Amino acid sequence: MSTALNGKPLLKTVLGERQDRPPVWIMRQAGRYLPEYRETRAKASTFLDLCYNPKLATEVTLQPLRRFDLDAAILFSDILVIPDALGQKVGFETGEGPRLDPLGVEGISTLKPEGVVAALAPVLETVSDVKAELAPEKTLIGFCGSPWTVATYMIGGRGTTDQAPARLFALRHPDAFKALMDVLVEASIDYLVAQFRAGADVVQLFESWALNLDEAAFRSQVIEPNARIVAGVRAQVPDAPIIGFPRGAAGMIAAYAEATQVNAIGLDYSMPTGFADSVLPRTLGVQGNLDPLRLVAGGEQMEIRAREIVAGFAGRPHIFNLGHGIVPETPIDHVARLIDIVKGR
């Protein structure tokens, strides 16, 4: 894409160009650890209202870049806007996370994938508005939840520690589960293509709940749908830059990278740097992977570990990030110090 040549270090890294210093962004960088986010959040009656308000969502997206020398803005939204757009009722309980009306076999046929892009027009407006305000050297990241992760919420009605409701559903109702995954793949392709057309430079596929699947299920429920999304997006947006984040992939990380053909791969904090570096192609960018609680604790241990990660991936394209999302109790000064370390200050 032409934007690869205009001085965006993070985008260049996604496309395989190693930088002297790794660019950095932080998953959930626009969030509750920032007082300005909490102030903006109070202006919306619900969390989804915040996601669907382009003015407020644009403000939240840009807030962390005003505080920190980050190399990217990531669209402020949520992975569950897709089931909401498909017609499944989604809500968020304060302190307890998302709540959905659990989806059964019969409910799958009522989902409306053809209306997803229209329903998410406010989110796409946010993408355009952020792009208009973003400094030219900063990368704009769009995203969606990967089908398996989104399906776990749609079937279970909430987040669970082991995703048992969705795992059992897939085993007991394979045809219905396949139909649901087909809907989610189609909706995800349409949504990500629309994000690119609205101004996103790169998109990330969040597979947040891949860690409790066996090898066969990982191949069929994580690798195969994500590969279809990548191919489907690139059929409409040639050479679209895509980051895959299969949290908990462990020994399946190389298979995921090869089959999906993502440009860069996000690593969770349990992934050993040496293992990832040894099993992934040298030209493939990696992203990660500091434990978010090291950022909460701060101090010497954080600095040592951050430098170990930078050194561990020094021979390949590397985007520094956490190995999962930043948590609300993270001190702001720890974030600033981490960025200074990564930037070599």
C-alpha positions as YAML, in Angstrom:
chain: A
units: angstrom
residues:
- id: 1
  name: MET
  ca: [0.00, 0.00, 0.00]
- id: 2
  name: SER
  ca: [1.22, 3.52, -0.69]
- id: 3
  name: THR
  ca: [1.07, 4.46, 2.98]
- id: 4
  name: ALA
  ca: [4.01, 2.12, 3.57]
- id: 5
  name: LEU
  ca: [6.32, 4.75, 2.11]
- id: 6
  name: ASN
  ca: [5.19, 7.80, 4.03]
- id: 7
  name: GLY
  ca: [7.24, 7.52, 7.21]
- id: 8
  name: LYS
  ca: [5.00, 5.50, 9.50]
- id: 9
  name: PRO
  ca: [7.48, 3.31, 11.44]
- id: 10
  name: LEU
  ca: [4.86, 0.98, 12.88]
- id: 11
  name: LEU
  ca: [3.21, 0.34, 9.53]
- id: 12
  name: LYS
  ca: [6.62, -0.25, 7.97]
- id: 13
  name: THR
  ca: [7.36, -2.80, 10.69]
- id: 14
  name: VAL
  ca: [4.08, -4.63, 10.03]
- id: 15
  name: LEU
  ca: [5.10, -4.81, 6.37]
- id: 16
  name: GLY
  ca: [8.42, -6.43, 7.28]
- id: 17
  name: GLU
  ca: [10.87, -3.55, 7.59]
- id: 18
  name: ARG
  ca: [12.96, -3.77, 10.75]
- id: 19
  name: GLN
  ca: [13.44, -0.45, 12.60]
- id: 20
  name: ASP
  ca: [16.46, 0.70, 14.63]
- id: 21
  name: ARG
  ca: [14.13, 0.97, 17.61]
- id: 22
  name: PRO
  ca: [10.87, -0.98, 17.77]
- id: 23
  name: PRO
  ca: [7.77, 1.17, 17.40]
- id: 24
  name: VAL
  ca: [5.38, 0.88, 20.32]
- id: 25
  name: TRP
  ca: [1.69, 0.90, 21.07]
- id: 26
  name: ILE
  ca: [-0.22, -0.63, 23.97]
- id: 27
  name: MET
  ca: [-3.29, -2.82, 23.79]
- id: 28
  name: ARG
  ca: [-6.21, -1.01, 25.45]
- id: 29
  name: GLN
  ca: [-4.07, 2.14, 25.51]
- id: 30
  name: ALA
  ca: [-7.27, 4.21, 25.54]
- id: 31
  name: GLY
  ca: [-8.84, 3.08, 28.77]
- id: 32
  name: ARG
  ca: [-9.66, 3.40, 32.43]
- id: 33
  name: TYR
  ca: [-6.09, 3.97, 33.66]
- id: 34
  name: LEU
  ca: [-6.33, 7.47, 32.11]
- id: 35
  name: PRO
  ca: [-8.35, 10.10, 34.02]
- id: 36
  name: GLU
  ca: [-9.25, 11.84, 30.76]
- id: 37
  name: TYR
  ca: [-10.81, 8.59, 29.54]
- id: 38
  name: ARG
  ca: [-12.89, 8.29, 32.69]
- id: 39
  name: GLU
  ca: [-14.07, 11.86, 32.23]
- id: 40
  name: THR
  ca: [-15.09, 11.21, 28.62]
- id: 41
  name: ARG
  ca: [-16.70, 7.88, 29.51]
- id: 42
  name: ALA
  ca: [-18.98, 9.68, 31.95]
- id: 43
  name: LYS
  ca: [-20.49, 11.63, 29.06]
- id: 44
  name: ALA
  ca: [-21.99, 8.46, 27.53]
- id: 45
  name: SER
  ca: [-24.84, 6.60, 29.19]
- id: 46
  name: THR
  ca: [-23.48, 3.16, 28.30]
- id: 47
  name: PHE
  ca: [-20.22, 1.70, 27.05]
- id: 48
  name: LEU
  ca: [-21.75, 0.90, 23.65]
- id: 49
  name: ASP
  ca: [-23.05, 4.45, 23.42]
- id: 50
  name: LEU
  ca: [-19.43, 5.58, 23.79]
- id: 51
  name: CYS
  ca: [-18.34, 3.19, 21.03]
- id: 52
  name: TYR
  ca: [-21.09, 4.47, 18.72]
- id: 53
  name: ASN
  ca: [-20.51, 8.18, 19.35]
- id: 54
  name: PRO
  ca: [-17.91, 9.30, 16.76]
- id: 55
  name: LYS
  ca: [-17.05, 12.52, 18.59]
- id: 56
  name: LEU
  ca: [-16.44, 10.83, 21.93]
- id: 57
  name: ALA
  ca: [-14.81, 7.73, 20.44]
- id: 58
  name: THR
  ca: [-12.43, 9.90, 18.41]
- id: 59
  name: GLU
  ca: [-11.50, 11.84, 21.53]
- id: 60
  name: VAL
  ca: [-10.82, 8.63, 23.47]
- id: 61
  name: THR
  ca: [-8.80, 7.14, 20.63]
- id: 62
  name: LEU
  ca: [-6.49, 10.17, 20.52]
- id: 63
  name: GLN
  ca: [-6.08, 10.71, 24.27]
- id: 64
  name: PRO
  ca: [-3.14, 8.35, 24.86]
- id: 65
  name: LEU
  ca: [-1.17, 9.87, 21.98]
- id: 66
  name: ARG
  ca: [-1.42, 13.28, 23.63]
- id: 67
  name: ARG
  ca: [0.22, 11.87, 26.75]
- id: 68
  name: PHE
  ca: [2.73, 9.40, 25.33]
- id: 69
  name: ASP
  ca: [5.07, 9.08, 22.36]
- id: 70
  name: LEU
  ca: [3.17, 6.13, 20.90]
- id: 71
  name: ASP
  ca: [3.55, 5.15, 17.25]
- id: 72
  name: ALA
  ca: [-0.08, 4.22, 16.64]
- id: 73
  name: ALA
  ca: [-3.65, 5.01, 17.53]
- id: 74
  name: ILE
  ca: [-6.00, 2.05, 17.75]
- id: 75
  name: LEU
  ca: [-9.67, 2.60, 17.05]
- id: 76
  name: PHE
  ca: [-11.68, 2.82, 20.26]
- id: 77
  name: SER
  ca: [-14.42, 0.25, 19.96]
- id: 78
  name: ASP
  ca: [-15.10, -3.29, 21.14]
- id: 79
  name: ILE
  ca: [-15.00, -6.76, 19.64]
- id: 80
  name: LEU
  ca: [-18.68, -7.25, 20.50]
- id: 81
  name: VAL
  ca: [-19.99, -4.59, 18.16]
- id: 82
  name: ILE
  ca: [-20.23, -7.35, 15.54]
- id: 83
  name: PRO
  ca: [-22.78, -9.48, 17.43]
- id: 84
  name: ASP
  ca: [-24.61, -6.26, 18.28]
- id: 85
  name: ALA
  ca: [-24.70, -5.36, 14.58]
- id: 86
  name: LEU
  ca: [-25.84, -8.90, 13.75]
- id: 87
  name: GLY
  ca: [-28.91, -8.40, 15.94]
- id: 88
  name: GLN
  ca: [-27.90, -10.13, 19.17]
- id: 89
  name: LYS
  ca: [-28.56, -7.98, 22.23]
- id: 90
  name: VAL
  ca: [-25.30, -6.84, 23.86]
- id: 91
  name: GLY
  ca: [-24.89, -4.92, 27.10]
- id: 92
  name: PHE
  ca: [-22.10, -4.15, 29.55]
- id: 93
  name: GLU
  ca: [-22.49, -4.47, 33.31]
- id: 94
  name: THR
  ca: [-20.28, -2.15, 35.34]
- id: 95
  name: GLY
  ca: [-17.46, -4.16, 36.88]
- id: 96
  name: GLU
  ca: [-18.69, -7.42, 35.36]
- id: 97
  name: GLY
  ca: [-18.08, -7.09, 31.64]
- id: 98
  name: PRO
  ca: [-20.32, -7.89, 28.67]
- id: 99
  name: ARG
  ca: [-23.68, -9.61, 28.87]
- id: 100
  name: LEU
  ca: [-25.43, -11.08, 25.82]
- id: 101
  name: ASP
  ca: [-28.59, -13.07, 25.36]
- id: 102
  name: PRO
  ca: [-27.00, -16.55, 24.89]
- id: 103
  name: LEU
  ca: [-27.30, -17.79, 21.32]
- id: 104
  name: GLY
  ca: [-28.79, -21.23, 20.71]
- id: 105
  name: VAL
  ca: [-28.98, -23.35, 17.58]
- id: 106
  name: GLU
  ca: [-32.22, -21.76, 16.44]
- id: 107
  name: GLY
  ca: [-30.94, -18.23, 16.90]
- id: 108
  name: ILE
  ca: [-28.15, -18.52, 14.37]
- id: 109
  name: SER
  ca: [-30.53, -18.29, 11.42]
- id: 110
  name: THR
  ca: [-31.87, -14.97, 12.74]
- id: 111
  name: LEU
  ca: [-28.52, -13.19, 12.54]
- id: 112
  name: LYS
  ca: [-28.26, -10.54, 9.82]
- id: 113
  name: PRO
  ca: [-24.72, -10.35, 8.37]
- id: 114
  name: GLU
  ca: [-25.83, -8.23, 5.42]
- id: 115
  name: GLY
  ca: [-26.55, -5.29, 7.72]
- id: 116
  name: VAL
  ca: [-23.28, -5.19, 9.64]
- id: 117
  name: VAL
  ca: [-21.51, -2.39, 7.78]
- id: 118
  name: ALA
  ca: [-24.56, -0.12, 7.88]
- id: 119
  name: ALA
  ca: [-25.09, -0.80, 11.58]
- id: 120
  name: LEU
  ca: [-21.45, 0.05, 12.31]
- id: 121
  name: ALA
  ca: [-21.43, 3.29, 10.30]
- id: 122
  name: PRO
  ca: [-20.74, 5.35, 13.46]
- id: 123
  name: VAL
  ca: [-17.60, 3.31, 14.15]
- id: 124
  name: LEU
  ca: [-16.43, 3.83, 10.58]
- id: 125
  name: GLU
  ca: [-17.04, 7.54, 10.99]
- id: 126
  name: THR
  ca: [-14.73, 7.43, 14.00]
- id: 127
  name: VAL
  ca: [-12.03, 5.81, 11.85]
- id: 128
  name: SER
  ca: [-12.31, 8.63, 9.32]
- id: 129
  name: ASP
  ca: [-12.34, 11.32, 12.00]
- id: 130
  name: VAL
  ca: [-9.29, 9.90, 13.77]
- id: 131
  name: LYS
  ca: [-7.39, 9.62, 10.49]
- id: 132
  name: ALA
  ca: [-8.09, 13.28, 9.77]
- id: 133
  name: GLU
  ca: [-6.59, 14.35, 13.11]
- id: 134
  name: LEU
  ca: [-3.73, 11.88, 13.37]
- id: 135
  name: ALA
  ca: [-0.15, 13.03, 12.80]
- id: 136
  name: PRO
  ca: [1.16, 11.69, 9.47]
- id: 137
  name: GLU
  ca: [3.88, 9.55, 11.08]
- id: 138
  name: LYS
  ca: [1.37, 7.74, 13.30]
- id: 139
  name: THR
  ca: [-0.29, 4.50, 12.19]
- id: 140
  name: LEU
  ca: [-4.04, 4.03, 12.56]
- id: 141
  name: ILE
  ca: [-4.97, 0.51, 13.64]
- id: 142
  name: GLY
  ca: [-8.45, -0.88, 13.13]
- id: 143
  name: PHE
  ca: [-9.56, -4.23, 14.47]
- id: 144
  name: CYS
  ca: [-12.19, -6.84, 15.02]
- id: 145
  name: GLY
  ca: [-12.57, -9.86, 17.24]
- id: 146
  name: SER
  ca: [-11.79, -13.15, 15.55]
- id: 147
  name: PRO
  ca: [-14.73, -15.50, 15.00]
- id: 148
  name: TRP
  ca: [-13.92, -18.06, 17.70]
- id: 149
  name: THR
  ca: [-13.46, -15.39, 20.38]
- id: 150
  name: VAL
  ca: [-16.62, -13.55, 19.39]
- id: 151
  name: ALA
  ca: [-18.54, -16.85, 19.25]
- id: 152
  name: THR
  ca: [-17.54, -17.67, 22.84]
- id: 153
  name: TYR
  ca: [-19.40, -14.59, 24.03]
- id: 154
  name: MET
  ca: [-22.35, -15.10, 21.69]
- id: 155
  name: ILE
  ca: [-22.89, -18.67, 22.85]
- id: 156
  name: GLY
  ca: [-21.93, -18.30, 26.50]
- id: 157
  name: GLY
  ca: [-23.61, -14.94, 27.01]
- id: 158
  name: ARG
  ca: [-20.56, -13.67, 28.89]
- id: 159
  name: GLY
  ca: [-16.85, -14.20, 29.28]
- id: 160
  name: THR
  ca: [-15.88, -17.49, 30.91]
- id: 161
  name: THR
  ca: [-12.52, -18.79, 32.16]
- id: 162
  name: ASP
  ca: [-12.52, -21.92, 30.00]
- id: 163
  name: GLN
  ca: [-15.00, -21.11, 27.20]
- id: 164
  name: ALA
  ca: [-16.80, -24.39, 28.01]
- id: 165
  name: PRO
  ca: [-20.22, -23.32, 26.66]
- id: 166
  name: ALA
  ca: [-18.82, -22.59, 23.20]
- id: 167
  name: ARG
  ca: [-16.47, -25.59, 23.21]
- id: 168
  name: LEU
  ca: [-19.35, -27.92, 24.04]
- id: 169
  name: PHE
  ca: [-21.63, -26.23, 21.50]
- id: 170
  name: ALA
  ca: [-19.04, -26.79, 18.77]
- id: 171
  name: LEU
  ca: [-18.74, -30.46, 19.70]
- id: 172
  name: ARG
  ca: [-22.47, -31.16, 20.09]
- id: 173
  name: HIS
  ca: [-23.79, -29.02, 17.22]
- id: 174
  name: PRO
  ca: [-21.04, -28.95, 14.57]
- id: 175
  name: ASP
  ca: [-23.30, -27.90, 11.71]
- id: 176
  name: ALA
  ca: [-24.85, -25.04, 13.65]
- id: 177
  name: PHE
  ca: [-21.43, -23.98, 14.89]
- id: 178
  name: LYS
  ca: [-20.06, -23.96, 11.35]
- id: 179
  name: ALA
  ca: [-23.00, -21.80, 10.26]
- id: 180
  name: LEU
  ca: [-22.24, -19.32, 13.04]
- id: 181
  name: MET
  ca: [-18.56, -19.19, 12.13]
- id: 182
  name: ASP
  ca: [-19.47, -18.61, 8.48]
- id: 183
  name: VAL
  ca: [-21.62, -15.65, 9.50]
- id: 184
  name: LEU
  ca: [-18.83, -14.23, 11.64]
- id: 185
  name: VAL
  ca: [-16.21, -14.66, 8.93]
- id: 186
  name: GLU
  ca: [-18.42, -12.85, 6.40]
- id: 187
  name: ALA
  ca: [-19.25, -10.06, 8.83]
- id: 188
  name: SER
  ca: [-15.60, -9.64, 9.86]
- id: 189
  name: ILE
  ca: [-14.42, -9.36, 6.26]
- id: 190
  name: ASP
  ca: [-17.01, -6.71, 5.45]
- id: 191
  name: TYR
  ca: [-16.25, -4.76, 8.63]
- id: 192
  name: LEU
  ca: [-12.46, -4.79, 8.17]
- id: 193
  name: VAL
  ca: [-12.68, -3.83, 4.50]
- id: 194
  name: ALA
  ca: [-14.89, -0.91, 5.51]
- id: 195
  name: GLN
  ca: [-12.32, 0.13, 8.13]
- id: 196
  name: PHE
  ca: [-9.56, 0.17, 5.52]
- id: 197
  name: ARG
  ca: [-11.72, 2.23, 3.20]
- id: 198
  name: ALA
  ca: [-12.46, 4.64, 6.05]
- id: 199
  name: GLY
  ca: [-8.75, 5.23, 6.65]
- id: 200
  name: ALA
  ca: [-7.23, 2.44, 8.73]
- id: 201
  name: ASP
  ca: [-3.59, 1.72, 7.86]
- id: 202
  name: VAL
  ca: [-3.51, -1.75, 9.40]
- id: 203
  name: VAL
  ca: [-6.00, -3.99, 11.21]
- id: 204
  name: GLN
  ca: [-5.59, -6.48, 14.01]
- id: 205
  name: LEU
  ca: [-7.48, -9.73, 14.51]
- id: 206
  name: PHE
  ca: [-8.02, -10.27, 18.24]
- id: 207
  name: GLU
  ca: [-8.23, -13.99, 19.02]
- id: 208
  name: SER
  ca: [-8.30, -13.46, 22.76]
- id: 209
  name: TRP
  ca: [-9.62, -16.89, 23.79]
- id: 210
  name: ALA
  ca: [-7.54, -19.34, 21.78]
- id: 211
  name: LEU
  ca: [-5.74, -20.73, 24.82]
- id: 212
  name: ASN
  ca: [-8.19, -23.50, 25.84]
- id: 213
  name: LEU
  ca: [-8.45, -25.34, 22.53]
- id: 214
  name: ASP
  ca: [-6.79, -28.61, 21.64]
- id: 215
  name: GLU
  ca: [-4.75, -28.91, 18.45]
- id: 216
  name: ALA
  ca: [-7.61, -30.06, 16.22]
- id: 217
  name: ALA
  ca: [-9.99, -27.39, 17.52]
- id: 218
  name: PHE
  ca: [-7.31, -24.71, 17.21]
- id: 219
  name: ARG
  ca: [-6.84, -25.59, 13.55]
- id: 220
  name: SER
  ca: [-10.55, -25.62, 12.74]
- id: 221
  name: GLN
  ca: [-11.81, -22.84, 15.02]
- id: 222
  name: VAL
  ca: [-8.87, -20.42, 15.05]
- id: 223
  name: ILE
  ca: [-6.54, -20.97, 12.11]
- id: 224
  name: GLU
  ca: [-9.11, -21.73, 9.41]
- id: 225
  name: PRO
  ca: [-11.52, -18.82, 10.09]
- id: 226
  name: ASN
  ca: [-8.71, -16.31, 10.51]
- id: 227
  name: ALA
  ca: [-7.11, -17.47, 7.26]
- id: 228
  name: ARG
  ca: [-10.42, -16.98, 5.49]
- id: 229
  name: ILE
  ca: [-10.74, -13.46, 6.87]
- id: 230
  name: VAL
  ca: [-7.22, -12.50, 5.75]
- id: 231
  name: ALA
  ca: [-7.84, -13.88, 2.26]
- id: 232
  name: GLY
  ca: [-11.27, -12.27, 2.07]
- id: 233
  name: VAL
  ca: [-10.02, -8.85, 3.10]
- id: 234
  name: ARG
  ca: [-7.09, -8.97, 0.68]
- id: 235
  name: ALA
  ca: [-9.41, -9.98, -2.16]
- id: 236
  name: GLN
  ca: [-10.92, -6.48, -1.79]
- id: 237
  name: VAL
  ca: [-7.96, -4.56, -0.33]
- id: 238
  name: PRO
  ca: [-4.87, -6.02, -2.03]
- id: 239
  name: ASP
  ca: [-1.84, -6.41, 0.26]
- id: 240
  name: ALA
  ca: [-3.87, -5.25, 3.28]
- id: 241
  name: PRO
  ca: [-1.54, -5.11, 6.32]
- id: 242
  name: ILE
  ca: [-2.91, -7.40, 9.03]
- id: 243
  name: ILE
  ca: [-1.69, -8.31, 12.52]
- id: 244
  name: GLY
  ca: [-2.94, -11.56, 14.04]
- id: 245
  name: PHE
  ca: [-3.07, -11.91, 17.83]
- id: 246
  name: PRO
  ca: [-3.82, -15.54, 18.76]
- id: 247
  name: ARG
  ca: [-3.52, -15.31, 22.54]
- id: 248
  name: GLY
  ca: [-2.49, -18.65, 23.99]
- id: 249
  name: ALA
  ca: [-1.39, -20.17, 20.67]
- id: 250
  name: ALA
  ca: [1.71, -21.66, 22.33]
- id: 251
  name: GLY
  ca: [3.16, -24.41, 20.10]
- id: 252
  name: MET
  ca: [0.63, -23.63, 17.36]
- id: 253
  name: ILE
  ca: [2.05, -20.17, 16.71]
- id: 254
  name: ALA
  ca: [4.06, -21.15, 13.63]
- id: 255
  name: ALA
  ca: [1.13, -23.05, 12.11]
- id: 256
  name: TYR
  ca: [-1.10, -20.02, 12.66]
- id: 257
  name: ALA
  ca: [1.41, -17.69, 11.02]
- id: 258
  name: GLU
  ca: [1.94, -19.93, 8.00]
- id: 259
  name: ALA
  ca: [-1.72, -20.68, 7.36]
- id: 260
  name: THR
  ca: [-3.17, -17.22, 7.94]
- id: 261
  name: GLN
  ca: [-0.43, -15.26, 6.14]
- id: 262
  name: VAL
  ca: [-0.78, -12.32, 8.52]
- id: 263
  name: ASN
  ca: [1.95, -9.69, 8.14]
- id: 264
  name: ALA
  ca: [2.82, -9.66, 11.83]
- id: 265
  name: ILE
  ca: [1.88, -11.79, 14.79]
- id: 266
  name: GLY
  ca: [1.06, -10.67, 18.31]
- id: 267
  name: LEU
  ca: [2.59, -12.71, 21.13]
- id: 268
  name: ASP
  ca: [1.02, -13.11, 24.55]
- id: 269
  name: TYR
  ca: [3.22, -12.71, 27.61]
- id: 270
  name: SER
  ca: [3.53, -16.47, 28.21]
- id: 271
  name: MET
  ca: [5.32, -16.91, 24.88]
- id: 272
  name: PRO
  ca: [9.12, -17.32, 25.33]
- id: 273
  name: THR
  ca: [10.95, -14.82, 23.14]
- id: 274
  name: GLY
  ca: [13.56, -17.40, 22.11]
- id: 275
  name: PHE
  ca: [10.93, -19.92, 21.05]
- id: 276
  name: ALA
  ca: [8.97, -17.40, 18.99]
- id: 277
  name: ASP
  ca: [12.14, -16.08, 17.39]
- id: 278
  name: SER
  ca: [13.26, -19.58, 16.46]
- id: 279
  name: VAL
  ca: [10.03, -20.97, 14.99]
- id: 280
  name: LEU
  ca: [8.75, -17.92, 13.08]
- id: 281
  name: PRO
  ca: [10.18, -16.77, 9.73]
- id: 282
  name: ARG
  ca: [12.84, -14.09, 10.18]
- id: 283
  name: THR
  ca: [10.97, -11.71, 7.90]
- id: 284
  name: LEU
  ca: [7.73, -11.99, 9.88]
- id: 285
  name: GLY
  ca: [7.13, -9.13, 12.28]
- id: 286
  name: VAL
  ca: [6.29, -9.94, 15.89]
- id: 287
  name: GLN
  ca: [4.43, -7.81, 18.40]
- id: 288
  name: GLY
  ca: [4.67, -7.98, 22.18]
- id: 289
  name: ASN
  ca: [5.00, -9.15, 24.78]
- id: 290
  name: LEU
  ca: [5.42, -7.61, 28.25]
- id: 291
  name: ASP
  ca: [3.22, -8.96, 31.05]
- id: 292
  name: PRO
  ca: [0.74, -6.15, 31.87]
- id: 293
  name: LEU
  ca: [1.29, -6.72, 35.60]
- id: 294
  name: ARG
  ca: [4.98, -5.93, 35.19]
- id: 295
  name: LEU
  ca: [3.81, -2.53, 33.98]
- id: 296
  name: VAL
  ca: [1.62, -2.18, 37.07]
- id: 297
  name: ALA
  ca: [4.50, -3.02, 39.40]
- id: 298
  name: GLY
  ca: [7.05, -0.92, 37.50]
- id: 299
  name: GLY
  ca: [10.57, -0.37, 38.69]
- id: 300
  name: GLU
  ca: [13.71, -2.29, 37.89]
- id: 301
  name: GLN
  ca: [11.98, -5.58, 37.06]
- id: 302
  name: MET
  ca: [9.89, -3.88, 34.38]
- id: 303
  name: GLU
  ca: [12.90, -2.17, 32.87]
- id: 304
  name: ILE
  ca: [14.95, -5.38, 32.80]
- id: 305
  name: ARG
  ca: [12.17, -7.39, 31.19]
- id: 306
  name: ALA
  ca: [11.37, -4.69, 28.62]
- id: 307
  name: ARG
  ca: [15.02, -4.58, 27.56]
- id: 308
  name: GLU
  ca: [15.13, -8.38, 27.36]
- id: 309
  name: ILE
  ca: [12.17, -8.37, 24.98]
- id: 310
  name: VAL
  ca: [13.70, -5.66, 22.79]
- id: 311
  name: ALA
  ca: [16.99, -7.58, 22.68]
- id: 312
  name: GLY
  ca: [15.25, -10.89, 22.06]
- id: 313
  name: PHE
  ca: [13.63, -9.62, 18.88]
- id: 314
  name: ALA
  ca: [16.43, -7.29, 17.75]
- id: 315
  name: GLY
  ca: [17.13, -9.33, 14.62]
- id: 316
  name: ARG
  ca: [13.64, -9.11, 13.13]
- id: 317
  name: PRO
  ca: [10.80, -6.62, 12.64]
- id: 318
  name: HIS
  ca: [9.39, -6.00, 16.13]
- id: 319
  name: ILE
  ca: [6.57, -3.88, 17.52]
- id: 320
  name: PHE
  ca: [6.81, -3.46, 21.28]
- id: 321
  name: ASN
  ca: [3.53, -4.02, 23.10]
- id: 322
  name: LEU
  ca: [2.09, -5.78, 26.09]
- id: 323
  name: GLY
  ca: [1.21, -9.44, 25.87]
- id: 324
  name: HIS
  ca: [-2.43, -8.56, 26.66]
- id: 325
  name: GLY
  ca: [-4.38, -5.40, 27.46]
- id: 326
  name: ILE
  ca: [-3.25, -2.75, 29.94]
- id: 327
  name: VAL
  ca: [-5.18, -2.97, 33.23]
- id: 328
  name: PRO
  ca: [-7.02, -0.07, 34.90]
- id: 329
  name: GLU
  ca: [-4.75, 0.14, 37.97]
- id: 330
  name: THR
  ca: [-1.64, 0.81, 35.85]
- id: 331
  name: PRO
  ca: [0.21, 3.95, 37.02]
- id: 332
  name: ILE
  ca: [0.57, 6.54, 34.26]
- id: 333
  name: ASP
  ca: [4.21, 7.24, 35.11]
- id: 334
  name: HIS
  ca: [5.04, 3.55, 34.58]
- id: 335
  name: VAL
  ca: [3.65, 3.79, 31.05]
- id: 336
  name: ALA
  ca: [5.74, 6.86, 30.33]
- id: 337
  name: ARG
  ca: [8.87, 5.15, 31.67]
- id: 338
  name: LEU
  ca: [8.23, 2.03, 29.58]
- id: 339
  name: ILE
  ca: [7.95, 4.06, 26.39]
- id: 340
  name: ASP
  ca: [11.18, 5.87, 27.23]
- id: 341
  name: ILE
  ca: [12.94, 2.52, 27.65]
- id: 342
  name: VAL
  ca: [11.68, 1.22, 24.32]
- id: 343
  name: LYS
  ca: [12.66, 4.47, 22.62]
- id: 344
  name: GLY
  ca: [16.16, 4.22, 24.11]
- id: 345
  name: ARG
  ca: [15.93, 7.28, 26.35]
...
